[in-house]
Every structure is written in C-alpha cells, then in structure tokens.
C-alpha cells in the first residue's frame, strides 16, 4: 500500500469535484484528523514550493486547482481563444438565485423585472443552478445554486457570499427587500 500522502494525492488527481475529508478517511481507513492534517500539510507544501497548482478546500471538500498566476496560460490552452463568459442577464439571475434560494422562476423574473426563463435554463444547463423541489403553496418549481457554483466561486458554503447591503440603492421598493 502507498503511504497516506501518496494515496491522498492520487485520489485528488482523479476527482472531478471536491472530496470531503471524511470520505477520504473512510476510503483510506485512516482517522479523519490524520487525513485533515495531511491535506493541510500538502496544501502548505504546494504553496511554499510555488507549484503551478493549489490544493484548496471548497464546497465541503478538497480538490486541486490551477494556481491563479498560471490562469492565463491554462485559459489559453483550454479555450484556444474562445470565451465562455456569462452574460449580464445570466450574472444578475445567478445573483438572485444565490441570495434568495430556494426561489421560483417567477420570483426571479419579478426581482429582475424581465422574463428570466431562458436564462434560468442556461444556468441549469451549465450546472450552476438546479431544481430544489416545489413550493408547497404554489407548486412552483424552486431553484438553488449547486456545488459547482460554490466551486467556481471558490467558496466553502453560501455563508461566504458577500453582504449585499453596501451595494443596494437607498430607494429600493419594500416588496424587493425581505428579511431573512
């Protein structure tokens, strides 16, 4: 059997989404605190060595990422000059879903002031939002952000989303502002 460090690295090289410490501990049959310590040691070691990749804890797990300074080279390799950025409408819609989830399409459209059905479909196809069940009262489909959304933003959970209050205009209608 390879050592713990080698085993952790090998698993992290093949995962396509962040893997939780507890999952690694169970798989490798090692105490969670040992696995957690190894992950943190590896992350610090990669940073200290200035490697082209990073080991980060995001979306409830750990995964390798390209180091920020290498992003232009990797982007050029992956996209070969093509850009796949979100439109302003998609960014607005995604923000509404992120801060209001679970939320219906109708509520998103009401907040944005325009029909958001097409944009919601696009965000669903890109894996950034997903179905969150139905509203028991209205039977409307509800949507929430995905783990992939957290991963792309480099967040551990939704609590790390920035506060909106400093960015809101002072003259918002009362029906838009809700206390959570």
C-alpha atoms as one frame of an Amber mdcrd trajectory, in Angstrom:
protein
   0.000   0.000   0.000   1.241   3.520  -0.766   1.564   5.960   2.108  -1.185
   8.334   3.191   0.252  11.340   1.348   0.620   9.441  -1.930  -2.854   7.928
  -1.601  -4.477  11.306  -0.937  -2.656  12.876  -3.894  -3.632  10.009  -6.218
  -7.311  10.278  -5.317  -7.327  14.068  -5.638  -5.812  13.819  -9.113  -8.809
  11.884 -10.430 -11.759  13.565  -8.691 -13.982  15.855 -10.729 -15.498  17.569
  -7.710 -14.201  18.368  -4.215 -13.941  15.322  -1.951 -14.719  15.572   1.764
 -12.139  14.737   4.443 -14.477  12.131   5.931 -14.819  10.406   2.555 -11.044
  10.212   2.175 -10.672   8.968   5.762 -13.240   6.205   5.217 -11.777   5.169
   1.873  -8.202   5.100   3.175  -9.259   3.621   6.525  -7.411   6.313   8.464
  -8.576   8.680  11.221 -10.128  11.866   9.914  -7.704  14.086  11.843  -4.767
  12.343  10.122  -6.286  12.903   6.687  -7.162  16.517   7.544  -3.602  17.160
   8.741  -2.155  15.586   5.609  -4.382  17.734   3.369  -3.312  20.912   5.132
   0.368  19.907   5.015   0.143  19.168   1.289  -1.641  22.479   0.605   1.024
  24.414   2.521   3.827  22.482   0.813   2.474  23.184  -2.684   2.138  26.888
  -1.860   5.612  27.083  -0.339   7.132  25.384  -3.391   5.303  27.726  -5.775
   3.804  24.853  -7.734   1.542  25.515 -10.727  -1.352  24.045  -8.783  -3.046
  24.563  -5.453  -4.835  22.226  -3.055  -7.924  24.071  -1.815 -10.818  23.383
   0.499 -14.027  24.458  -1.275 -17.679  23.369  -1.373 -17.250  20.984   1.567
 -14.228  19.140   0.212 -10.707  19.289  -1.214  -9.550  19.483  -4.805  -6.570
  20.510  -6.929  -6.814  23.819  -8.796  -4.540  25.712 -11.116  -2.661  28.418
  -9.246  -4.041  31.897 -10.006  -0.819  33.140 -11.601  -0.994  30.279 -14.127
  -4.591  31.032 -15.147  -3.728  32.929 -18.360  -1.635  30.039 -19.701  -4.226
  27.427 -18.780  -7.061  29.529 -20.176  -5.231  29.924 -23.466  -4.675  26.152
 -23.603  -8.256  25.216 -22.676 -10.211  27.811 -24.632  -7.805  28.372 -27.517
  -9.034  31.967 -27.721 -12.735  31.221 -27.130 -14.533  32.794 -24.190 -17.432
  31.213 -22.333 -18.368  34.064 -20.027 -21.810  34.622 -18.581 -23.914  37.457
 -19.951 -25.012  40.331 -17.725 -28.520  38.801 -17.612 -27.082  35.453 -16.528
 -24.963  37.077 -13.810 -27.968  39.026 -12.489 -30.140  35.916 -12.486 -27.451
  33.851 -10.793 -27.079  36.508  -8.095 -30.839  36.487  -7.431 -30.861  32.697
  -7.124 -27.756  32.690  -4.908 -29.128  35.243  -2.449 -32.820  34.215  -2.495
 -32.644  30.438  -2.767 -34.730  28.419  -2.936 -36.533  30.675  -5.393 -39.030
  30.221  -8.242 -38.548  31.420 -11.823 -41.466  33.799 -11.354 -39.820  35.400
  -8.302 -36.513  35.763 -10.160 -38.333  37.413 -13.069 -40.213  39.718 -10.677
 -36.995  40.814  -8.962 -35.174  41.388 -12.269 -38.193  42.994 -13.949 -37.873
  40.826 -17.084 -38.669  37.234 -18.042 -35.782  35.054 -16.860 -36.932  31.629
 -18.098 -34.333  31.330 -20.854 -31.503  32.472 -18.623 -32.609  30.023 -15.907
 -32.465  27.183 -18.458 -28.957  28.250 -19.493 -27.750  28.374 -15.886 -29.261
  24.934 -15.271 -27.548  23.518 -18.380 -24.228  24.978 -17.214 -24.683  23.259
 -13.846 -24.723  26.478 -11.816 -28.309  26.110 -10.546 -30.553  23.110 -10.007
 -34.102  22.134  -9.117 -34.770  22.434  -5.386 -38.248  20.882  -5.313 -41.610
  22.586  -5.323 -43.149  25.341  -3.256 -45.822  23.608  -1.140 -48.241  26.518
  -1.549 -47.915  27.495  -5.204 -46.425  24.233  -6.567 -43.874  26.366  -8.439
 -40.503  24.760  -9.152 -37.802  26.161  -6.900 -34.136  26.603  -7.790 -30.901
  26.791  -5.823 -27.214  27.063  -6.627 -25.110  23.915  -6.985 -21.854  22.669
  -5.531 -20.316  23.540  -8.898 -21.392  27.167  -8.344 -19.556  27.192  -4.990
 -16.560  25.548  -6.591 -16.372  28.064  -9.461 -16.552  30.969  -6.991 -14.051
  29.328  -4.633 -16.487  29.321  -1.707 -16.847  26.711   1.018 -20.535  27.472
   1.508 -23.151  30.142   0.860 -22.304  31.927   4.113 -19.163  33.182   2.354
 -21.196  35.182  -0.186 -20.532  38.893   0.359 -23.155  41.033   2.055 -25.364
  42.868  -0.429 -26.400  45.812   1.734 -23.442  48.067   0.818 -24.262  47.652
  -2.898 -28.021  48.278  -2.767 -29.528  51.638  -3.706 -31.283  53.543  -0.917
 -34.588  53.825  -2.799 -35.500  50.124  -3.296 -39.226  49.291  -3.045 -40.224
  47.496   0.167 -41.522  44.434  -1.721 -37.990  43.742  -3.046 -36.318  43.873
   0.383 -37.015  40.852   2.565 -35.636  39.985   5.975 -34.074  36.554   6.074
